[in-house]
Short mmCIF file of C-alpha atoms (C1' of nucleotides) and ligand atoms in Angstrom, two decimals:
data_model
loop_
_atom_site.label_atom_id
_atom_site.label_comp_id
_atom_site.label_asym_id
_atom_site.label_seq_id
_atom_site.Cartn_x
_atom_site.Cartn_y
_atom_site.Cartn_z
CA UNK A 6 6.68 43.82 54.23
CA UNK A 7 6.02 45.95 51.40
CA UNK A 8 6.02 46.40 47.48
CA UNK A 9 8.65 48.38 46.19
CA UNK A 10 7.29 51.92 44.19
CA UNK A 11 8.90 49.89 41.55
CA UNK A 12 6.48 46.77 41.25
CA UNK A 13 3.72 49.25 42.57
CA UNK A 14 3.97 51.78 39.57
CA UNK A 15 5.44 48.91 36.67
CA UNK A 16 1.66 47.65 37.42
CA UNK A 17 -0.29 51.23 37.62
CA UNK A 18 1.34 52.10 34.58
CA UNK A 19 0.65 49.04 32.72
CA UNK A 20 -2.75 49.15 33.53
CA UNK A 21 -3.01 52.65 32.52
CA UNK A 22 -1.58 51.48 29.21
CA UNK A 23 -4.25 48.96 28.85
CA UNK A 24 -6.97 51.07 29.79
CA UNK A 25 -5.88 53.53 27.15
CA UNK A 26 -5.14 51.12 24.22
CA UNK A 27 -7.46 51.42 21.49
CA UNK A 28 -5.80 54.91 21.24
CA UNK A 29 -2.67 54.57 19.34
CA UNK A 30 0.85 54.67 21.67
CA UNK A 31 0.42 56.14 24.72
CA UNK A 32 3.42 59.17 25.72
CA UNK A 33 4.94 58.47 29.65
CA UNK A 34 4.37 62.05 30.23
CA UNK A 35 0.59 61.25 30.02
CA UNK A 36 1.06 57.92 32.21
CA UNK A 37 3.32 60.55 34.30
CA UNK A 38 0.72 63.43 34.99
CA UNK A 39 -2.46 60.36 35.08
CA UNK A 40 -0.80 58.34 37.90
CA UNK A 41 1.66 61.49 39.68
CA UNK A 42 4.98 59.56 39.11
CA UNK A 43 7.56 61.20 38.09
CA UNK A 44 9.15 60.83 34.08
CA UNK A 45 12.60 59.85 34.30
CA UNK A 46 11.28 57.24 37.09
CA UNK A 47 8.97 55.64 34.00
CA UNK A 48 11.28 55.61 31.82
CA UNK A 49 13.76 53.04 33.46
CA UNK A 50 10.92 51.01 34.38
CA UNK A 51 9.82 51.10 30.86
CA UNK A 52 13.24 50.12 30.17
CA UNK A 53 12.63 47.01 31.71
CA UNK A 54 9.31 46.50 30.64
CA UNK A 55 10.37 46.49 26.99
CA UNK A 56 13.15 44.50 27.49
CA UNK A 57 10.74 41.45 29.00
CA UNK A 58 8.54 42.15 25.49
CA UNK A 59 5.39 43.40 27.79
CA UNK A 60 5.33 46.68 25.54
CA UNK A 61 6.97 47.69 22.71
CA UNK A 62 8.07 51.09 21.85
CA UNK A 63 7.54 54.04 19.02
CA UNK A 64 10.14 56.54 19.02
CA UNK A 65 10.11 59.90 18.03
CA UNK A 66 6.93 63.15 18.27
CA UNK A 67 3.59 61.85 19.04
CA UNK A 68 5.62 58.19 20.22
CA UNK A 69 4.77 55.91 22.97
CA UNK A 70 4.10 52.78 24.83
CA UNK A 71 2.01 49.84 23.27
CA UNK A 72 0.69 46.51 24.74
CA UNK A 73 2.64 43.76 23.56
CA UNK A 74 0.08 41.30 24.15
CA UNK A 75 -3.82 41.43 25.13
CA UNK A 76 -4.46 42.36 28.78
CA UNK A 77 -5.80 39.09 29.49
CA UNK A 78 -2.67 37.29 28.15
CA UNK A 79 -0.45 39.29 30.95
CA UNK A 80 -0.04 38.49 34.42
CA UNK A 81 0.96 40.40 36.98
CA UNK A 82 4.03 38.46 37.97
CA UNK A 83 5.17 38.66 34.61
CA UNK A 84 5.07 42.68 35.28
CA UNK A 85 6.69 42.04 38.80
CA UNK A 86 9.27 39.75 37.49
CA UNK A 87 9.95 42.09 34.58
CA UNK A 88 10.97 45.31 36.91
CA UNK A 89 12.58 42.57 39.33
CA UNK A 90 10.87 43.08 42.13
CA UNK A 91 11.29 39.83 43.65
CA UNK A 92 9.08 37.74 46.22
CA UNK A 93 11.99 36.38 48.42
CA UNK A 94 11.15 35.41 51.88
CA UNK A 95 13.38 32.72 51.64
CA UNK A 96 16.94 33.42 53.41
CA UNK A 97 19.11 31.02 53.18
CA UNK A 98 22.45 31.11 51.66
CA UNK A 99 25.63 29.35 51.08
CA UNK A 100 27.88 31.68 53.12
CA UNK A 101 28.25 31.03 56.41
CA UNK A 102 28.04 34.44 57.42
CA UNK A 103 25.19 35.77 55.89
CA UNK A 104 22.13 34.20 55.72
CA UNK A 105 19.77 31.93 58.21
CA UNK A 106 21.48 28.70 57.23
CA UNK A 107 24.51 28.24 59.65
CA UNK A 108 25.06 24.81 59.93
CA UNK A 109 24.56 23.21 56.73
CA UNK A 110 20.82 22.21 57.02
CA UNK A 111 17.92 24.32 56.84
CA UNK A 112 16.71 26.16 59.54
CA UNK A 113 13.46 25.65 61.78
CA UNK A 114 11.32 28.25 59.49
CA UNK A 115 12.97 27.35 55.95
CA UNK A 116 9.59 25.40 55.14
CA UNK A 117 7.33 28.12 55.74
CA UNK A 118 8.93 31.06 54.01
CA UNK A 119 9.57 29.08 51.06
CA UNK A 120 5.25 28.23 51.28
CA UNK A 121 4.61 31.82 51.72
CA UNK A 122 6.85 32.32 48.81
CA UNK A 123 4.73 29.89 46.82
CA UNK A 124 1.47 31.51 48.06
CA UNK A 125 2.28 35.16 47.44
CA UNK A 126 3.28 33.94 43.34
CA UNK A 127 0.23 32.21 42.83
CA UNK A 128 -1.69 34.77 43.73
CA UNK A 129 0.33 36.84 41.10
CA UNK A 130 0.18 33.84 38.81
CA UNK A 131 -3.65 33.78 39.36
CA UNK A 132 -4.18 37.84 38.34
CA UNK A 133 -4.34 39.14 34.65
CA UNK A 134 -3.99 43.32 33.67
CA UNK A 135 -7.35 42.56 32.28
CA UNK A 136 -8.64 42.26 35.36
CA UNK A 137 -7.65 45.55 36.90
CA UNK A 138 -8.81 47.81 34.01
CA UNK A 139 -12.59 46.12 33.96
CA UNK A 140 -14.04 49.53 35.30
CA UNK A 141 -12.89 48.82 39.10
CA UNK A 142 -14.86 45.42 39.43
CA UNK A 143 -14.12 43.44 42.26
CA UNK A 144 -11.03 41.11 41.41
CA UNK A 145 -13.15 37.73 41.95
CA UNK A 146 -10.25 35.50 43.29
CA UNK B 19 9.35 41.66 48.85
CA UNK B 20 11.05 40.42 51.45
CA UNK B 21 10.39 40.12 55.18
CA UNK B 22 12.81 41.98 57.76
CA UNK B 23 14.87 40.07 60.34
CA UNK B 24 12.57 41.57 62.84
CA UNK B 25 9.56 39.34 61.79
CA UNK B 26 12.01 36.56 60.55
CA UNK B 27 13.71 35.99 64.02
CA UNK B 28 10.82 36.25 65.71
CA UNK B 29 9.49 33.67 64.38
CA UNK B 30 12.61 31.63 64.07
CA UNK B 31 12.96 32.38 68.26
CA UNK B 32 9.35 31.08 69.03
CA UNK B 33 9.92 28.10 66.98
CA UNK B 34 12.91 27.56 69.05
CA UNK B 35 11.14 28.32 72.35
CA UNK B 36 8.01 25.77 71.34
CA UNK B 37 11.12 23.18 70.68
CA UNK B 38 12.24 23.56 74.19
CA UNK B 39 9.45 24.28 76.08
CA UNK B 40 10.22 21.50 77.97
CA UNK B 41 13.27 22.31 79.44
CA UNK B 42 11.94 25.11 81.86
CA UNK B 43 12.63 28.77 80.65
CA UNK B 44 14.70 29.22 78.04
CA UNK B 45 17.55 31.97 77.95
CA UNK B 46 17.95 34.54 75.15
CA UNK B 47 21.87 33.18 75.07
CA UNK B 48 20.83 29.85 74.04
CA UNK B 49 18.56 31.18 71.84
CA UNK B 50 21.32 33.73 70.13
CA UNK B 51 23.52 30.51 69.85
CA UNK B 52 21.17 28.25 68.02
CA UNK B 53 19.67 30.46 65.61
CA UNK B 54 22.62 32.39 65.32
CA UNK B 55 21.24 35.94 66.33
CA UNK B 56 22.38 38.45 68.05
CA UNK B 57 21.62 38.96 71.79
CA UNK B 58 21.23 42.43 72.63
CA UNK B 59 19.10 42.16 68.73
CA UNK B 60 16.91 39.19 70.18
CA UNK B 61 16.31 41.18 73.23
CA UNK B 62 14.64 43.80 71.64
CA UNK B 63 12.25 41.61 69.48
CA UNK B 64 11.32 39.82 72.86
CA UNK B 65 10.64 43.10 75.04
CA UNK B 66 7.68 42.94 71.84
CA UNK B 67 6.71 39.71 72.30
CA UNK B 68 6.33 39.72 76.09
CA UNK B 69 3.91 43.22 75.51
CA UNK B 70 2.24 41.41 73.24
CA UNK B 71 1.22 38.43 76.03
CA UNK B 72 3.35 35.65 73.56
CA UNK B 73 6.14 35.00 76.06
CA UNK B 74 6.78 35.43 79.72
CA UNK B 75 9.99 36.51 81.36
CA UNK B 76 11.80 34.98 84.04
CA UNK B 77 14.06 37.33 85.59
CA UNK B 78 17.68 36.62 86.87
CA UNK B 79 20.08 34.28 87.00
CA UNK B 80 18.76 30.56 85.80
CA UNK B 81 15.96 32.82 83.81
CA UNK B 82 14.50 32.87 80.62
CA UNK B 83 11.75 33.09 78.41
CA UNK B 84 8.32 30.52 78.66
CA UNK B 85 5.46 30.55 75.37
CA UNK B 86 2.47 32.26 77.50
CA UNK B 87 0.59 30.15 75.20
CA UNK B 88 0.73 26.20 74.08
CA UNK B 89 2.23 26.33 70.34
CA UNK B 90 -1.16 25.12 68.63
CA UNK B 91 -2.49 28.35 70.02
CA UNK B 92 -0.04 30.87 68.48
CA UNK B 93 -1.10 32.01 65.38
CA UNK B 94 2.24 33.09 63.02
CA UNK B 95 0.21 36.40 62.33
CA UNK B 96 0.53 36.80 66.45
CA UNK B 97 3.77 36.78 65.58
CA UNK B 98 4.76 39.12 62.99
CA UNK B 99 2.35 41.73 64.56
CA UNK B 100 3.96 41.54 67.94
CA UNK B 101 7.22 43.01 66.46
CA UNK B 102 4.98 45.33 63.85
CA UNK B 103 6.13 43.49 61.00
CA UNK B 104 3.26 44.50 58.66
CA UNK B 105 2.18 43.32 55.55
CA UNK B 106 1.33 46.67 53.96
CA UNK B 107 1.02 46.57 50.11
CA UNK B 108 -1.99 49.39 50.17
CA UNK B 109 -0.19 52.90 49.58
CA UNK B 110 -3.13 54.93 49.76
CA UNK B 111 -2.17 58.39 51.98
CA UNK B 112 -4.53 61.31 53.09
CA UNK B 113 -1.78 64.18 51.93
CA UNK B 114 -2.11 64.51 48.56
CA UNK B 115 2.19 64.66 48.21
CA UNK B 116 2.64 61.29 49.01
CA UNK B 117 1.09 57.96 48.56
CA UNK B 118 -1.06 57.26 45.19
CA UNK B 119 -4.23 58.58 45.98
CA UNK B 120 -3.64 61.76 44.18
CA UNK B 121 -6.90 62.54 43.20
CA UNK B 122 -9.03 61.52 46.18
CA UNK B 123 -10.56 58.32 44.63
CA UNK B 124 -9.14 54.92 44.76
CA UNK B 125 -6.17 54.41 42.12
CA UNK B 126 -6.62 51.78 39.70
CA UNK B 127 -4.64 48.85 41.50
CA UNK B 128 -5.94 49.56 45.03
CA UNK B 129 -8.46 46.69 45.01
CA UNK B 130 -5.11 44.52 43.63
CA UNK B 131 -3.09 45.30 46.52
CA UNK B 132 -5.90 45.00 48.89
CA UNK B 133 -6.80 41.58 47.70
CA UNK B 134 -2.84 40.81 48.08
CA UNK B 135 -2.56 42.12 51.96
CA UNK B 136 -5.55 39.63 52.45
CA UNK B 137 -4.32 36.67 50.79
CA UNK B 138 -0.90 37.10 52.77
CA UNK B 139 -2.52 37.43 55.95
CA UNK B 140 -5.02 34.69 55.64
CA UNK B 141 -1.65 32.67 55.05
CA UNK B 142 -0.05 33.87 58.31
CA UNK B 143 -3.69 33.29 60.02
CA UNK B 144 -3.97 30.08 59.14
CA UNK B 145 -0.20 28.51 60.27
CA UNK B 146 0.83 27.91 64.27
CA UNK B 147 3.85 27.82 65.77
CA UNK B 148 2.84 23.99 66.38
CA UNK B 149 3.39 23.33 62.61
CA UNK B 150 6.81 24.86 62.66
CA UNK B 151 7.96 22.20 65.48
CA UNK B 152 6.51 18.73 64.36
CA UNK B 153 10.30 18.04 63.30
CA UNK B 154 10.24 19.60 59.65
CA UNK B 155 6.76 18.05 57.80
CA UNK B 156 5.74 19.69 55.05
CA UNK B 157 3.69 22.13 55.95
CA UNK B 158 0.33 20.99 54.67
CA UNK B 159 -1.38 23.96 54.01
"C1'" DT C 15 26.67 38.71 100.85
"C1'" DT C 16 28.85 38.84 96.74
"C1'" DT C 17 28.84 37.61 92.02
"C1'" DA C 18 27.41 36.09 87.68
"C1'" DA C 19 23.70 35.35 84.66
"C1'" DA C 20 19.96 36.90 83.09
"C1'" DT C 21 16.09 40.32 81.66
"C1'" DC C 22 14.77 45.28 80.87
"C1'" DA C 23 14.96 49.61 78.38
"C1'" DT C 24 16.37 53.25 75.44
"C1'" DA C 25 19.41 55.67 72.44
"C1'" DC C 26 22.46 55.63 68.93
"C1'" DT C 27 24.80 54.26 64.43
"C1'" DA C 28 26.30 51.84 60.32
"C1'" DA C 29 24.86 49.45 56.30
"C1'" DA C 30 21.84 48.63 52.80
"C1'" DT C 31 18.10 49.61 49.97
"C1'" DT C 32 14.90 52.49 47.74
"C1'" DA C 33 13.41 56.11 45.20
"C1'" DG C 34 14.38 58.87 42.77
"C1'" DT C 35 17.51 62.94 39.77
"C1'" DA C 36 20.71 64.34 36.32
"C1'" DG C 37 22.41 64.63 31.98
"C1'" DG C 38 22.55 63.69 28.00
"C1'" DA C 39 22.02 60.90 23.08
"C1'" DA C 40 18.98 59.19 19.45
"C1'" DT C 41 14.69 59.21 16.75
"C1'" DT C 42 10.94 61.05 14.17
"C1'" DG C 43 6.41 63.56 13.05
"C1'" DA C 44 5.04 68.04 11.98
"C1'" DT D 12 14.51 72.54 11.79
"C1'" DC D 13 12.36 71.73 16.19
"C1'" DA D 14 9.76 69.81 19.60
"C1'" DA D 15 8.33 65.62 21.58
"C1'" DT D 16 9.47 61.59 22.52
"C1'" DT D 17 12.20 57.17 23.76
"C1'" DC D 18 16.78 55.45 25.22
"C1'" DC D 19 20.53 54.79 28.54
"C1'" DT D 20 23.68 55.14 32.42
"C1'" DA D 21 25.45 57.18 36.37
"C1'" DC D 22 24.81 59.44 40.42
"C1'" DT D 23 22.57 60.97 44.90
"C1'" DA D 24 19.30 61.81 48.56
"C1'" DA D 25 16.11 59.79 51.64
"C1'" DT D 26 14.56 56.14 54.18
"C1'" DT D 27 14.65 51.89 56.33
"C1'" DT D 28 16.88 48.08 58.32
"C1'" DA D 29 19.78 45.81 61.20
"C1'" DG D 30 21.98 46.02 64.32
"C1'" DT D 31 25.44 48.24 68.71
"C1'" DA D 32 26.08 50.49 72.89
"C1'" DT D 33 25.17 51.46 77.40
"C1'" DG D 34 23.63 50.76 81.55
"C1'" DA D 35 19.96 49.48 85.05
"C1'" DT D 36 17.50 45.79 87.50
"C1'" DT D 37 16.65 41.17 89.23
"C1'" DT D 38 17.77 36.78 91.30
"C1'" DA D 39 19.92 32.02 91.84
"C1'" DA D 40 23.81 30.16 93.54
"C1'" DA D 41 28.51 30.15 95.49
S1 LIG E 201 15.17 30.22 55.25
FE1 LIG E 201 16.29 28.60 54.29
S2 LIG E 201 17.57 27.88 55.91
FE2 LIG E 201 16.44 29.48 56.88
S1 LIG E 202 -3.27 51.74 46.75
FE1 LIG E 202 -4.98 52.78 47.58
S2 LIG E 202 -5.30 54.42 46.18
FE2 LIG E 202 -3.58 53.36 45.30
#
DNA sequence: TTTAAATCATACTAAATTAGTAGGAATTGA
DNA sequence: TCAATTCCTACTAATTTAGTATGATTTAAA
């Protein structure tokens, strides 16, 4: 049970973007060589980041990444729902032969993956970039 | 984010075993049948289960698995760490080529994850097996 | 005593997912 | 013009997951 690289470096690099605001758009080659992942990797995560209006762009020499909103107006599911990585413990489905849920109803443990489920995105819910860049204070709840 | 079968049928199987504990041991047949898993799968999540003191094994014909434990004693974390299902959101590595810790301090969303591993597991701590079987109540917390 | 039903144990393999790479096109400041 | 940058899609390698396969051992019951 683990985070994809893709949920796990959509939030470094946001982070890194909000640490590093105040100074005009930030290149991904510097988010690239700050957090060791590699370019063309940012930029389709970017991709997706942009497209969910979480940073918007500036083409061109000296170009970049900028917030789209204050840190404290993000969340971090909106980051983890923005690179779809997906909290999906959940596994029923309509086909009979995939999926838990053989015979119509739902199955003996259906109730407490889909509470997990709810757990796991209010904790996400709960969690603003702004919290992550205040110099490495502990995240109080 | 999603949990493997591994810790899924695990679960799913115990649940199943607490519902018919009754009934004297319970084969791994009966077991593939109603949850609709396979056999020789089921019989490799249960050689984990009996290491891990969950379940005990009656051999032969007639034989079967018993809970080693009464149901309001079986944590779900017991469980999913029987079959080494982890919940493993830190990435932090000692080699500098892998992993995120690069540059041997703590990367900017390591206190995030590590706050996430605990809130998950203090979720799995807190449910039994017993509040899977009381026929399908809402889990209340 | 034979047989069938069951656990026990390990090795292998196919499918799916993840984690990237590759190869360019478009934009723009210097 | 040119270098630095974003933009975009397709492909591929690596890893993990989800099983199969194979056979041995045990034991209740016929
Ligand atoms: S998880 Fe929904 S029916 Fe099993
Ligand atoms: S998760 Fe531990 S250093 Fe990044």
């Amino acid at each position: 049970m683990k985070l994809t690289t893709k949920g796990r470096y959509a939030v470094m690099a946001m982070a890194d973007l909000a640490s590093f605001k105040d100074q005009g758009p930030v290149s991904l080659s510097d988010i690239s060589l700050r957090q060791n992942i590699s370019l063309p990797y940012l930029e389709q995560i970017f991709l997706k980041l942009k497209n969910n209006n979480l940073v918007k762009s500036v083409r061109g020499a000296k170009g970049g990444y900028k917030l789209e909103l204050s840190p404290d107006e993000i969340k971090i599911s909106n980051i983890i729902s923005a690179v779809d990585e997906e909290v999906k413990m959940l596994n029923c489905k309509k086909d009979s032969k995939k999926g838990c849920n053989n015979k119509s109803s739902k199955c003996i443990t259906h109730n407490l993956w889909d509470q997990l489920d709810q757990h796991i995105n209010n904790f996400f819910e709960k969690v603003k970039l702004q919290d992550l860049v205040k110099k490495k204070q502990i995240l109080n709840k």
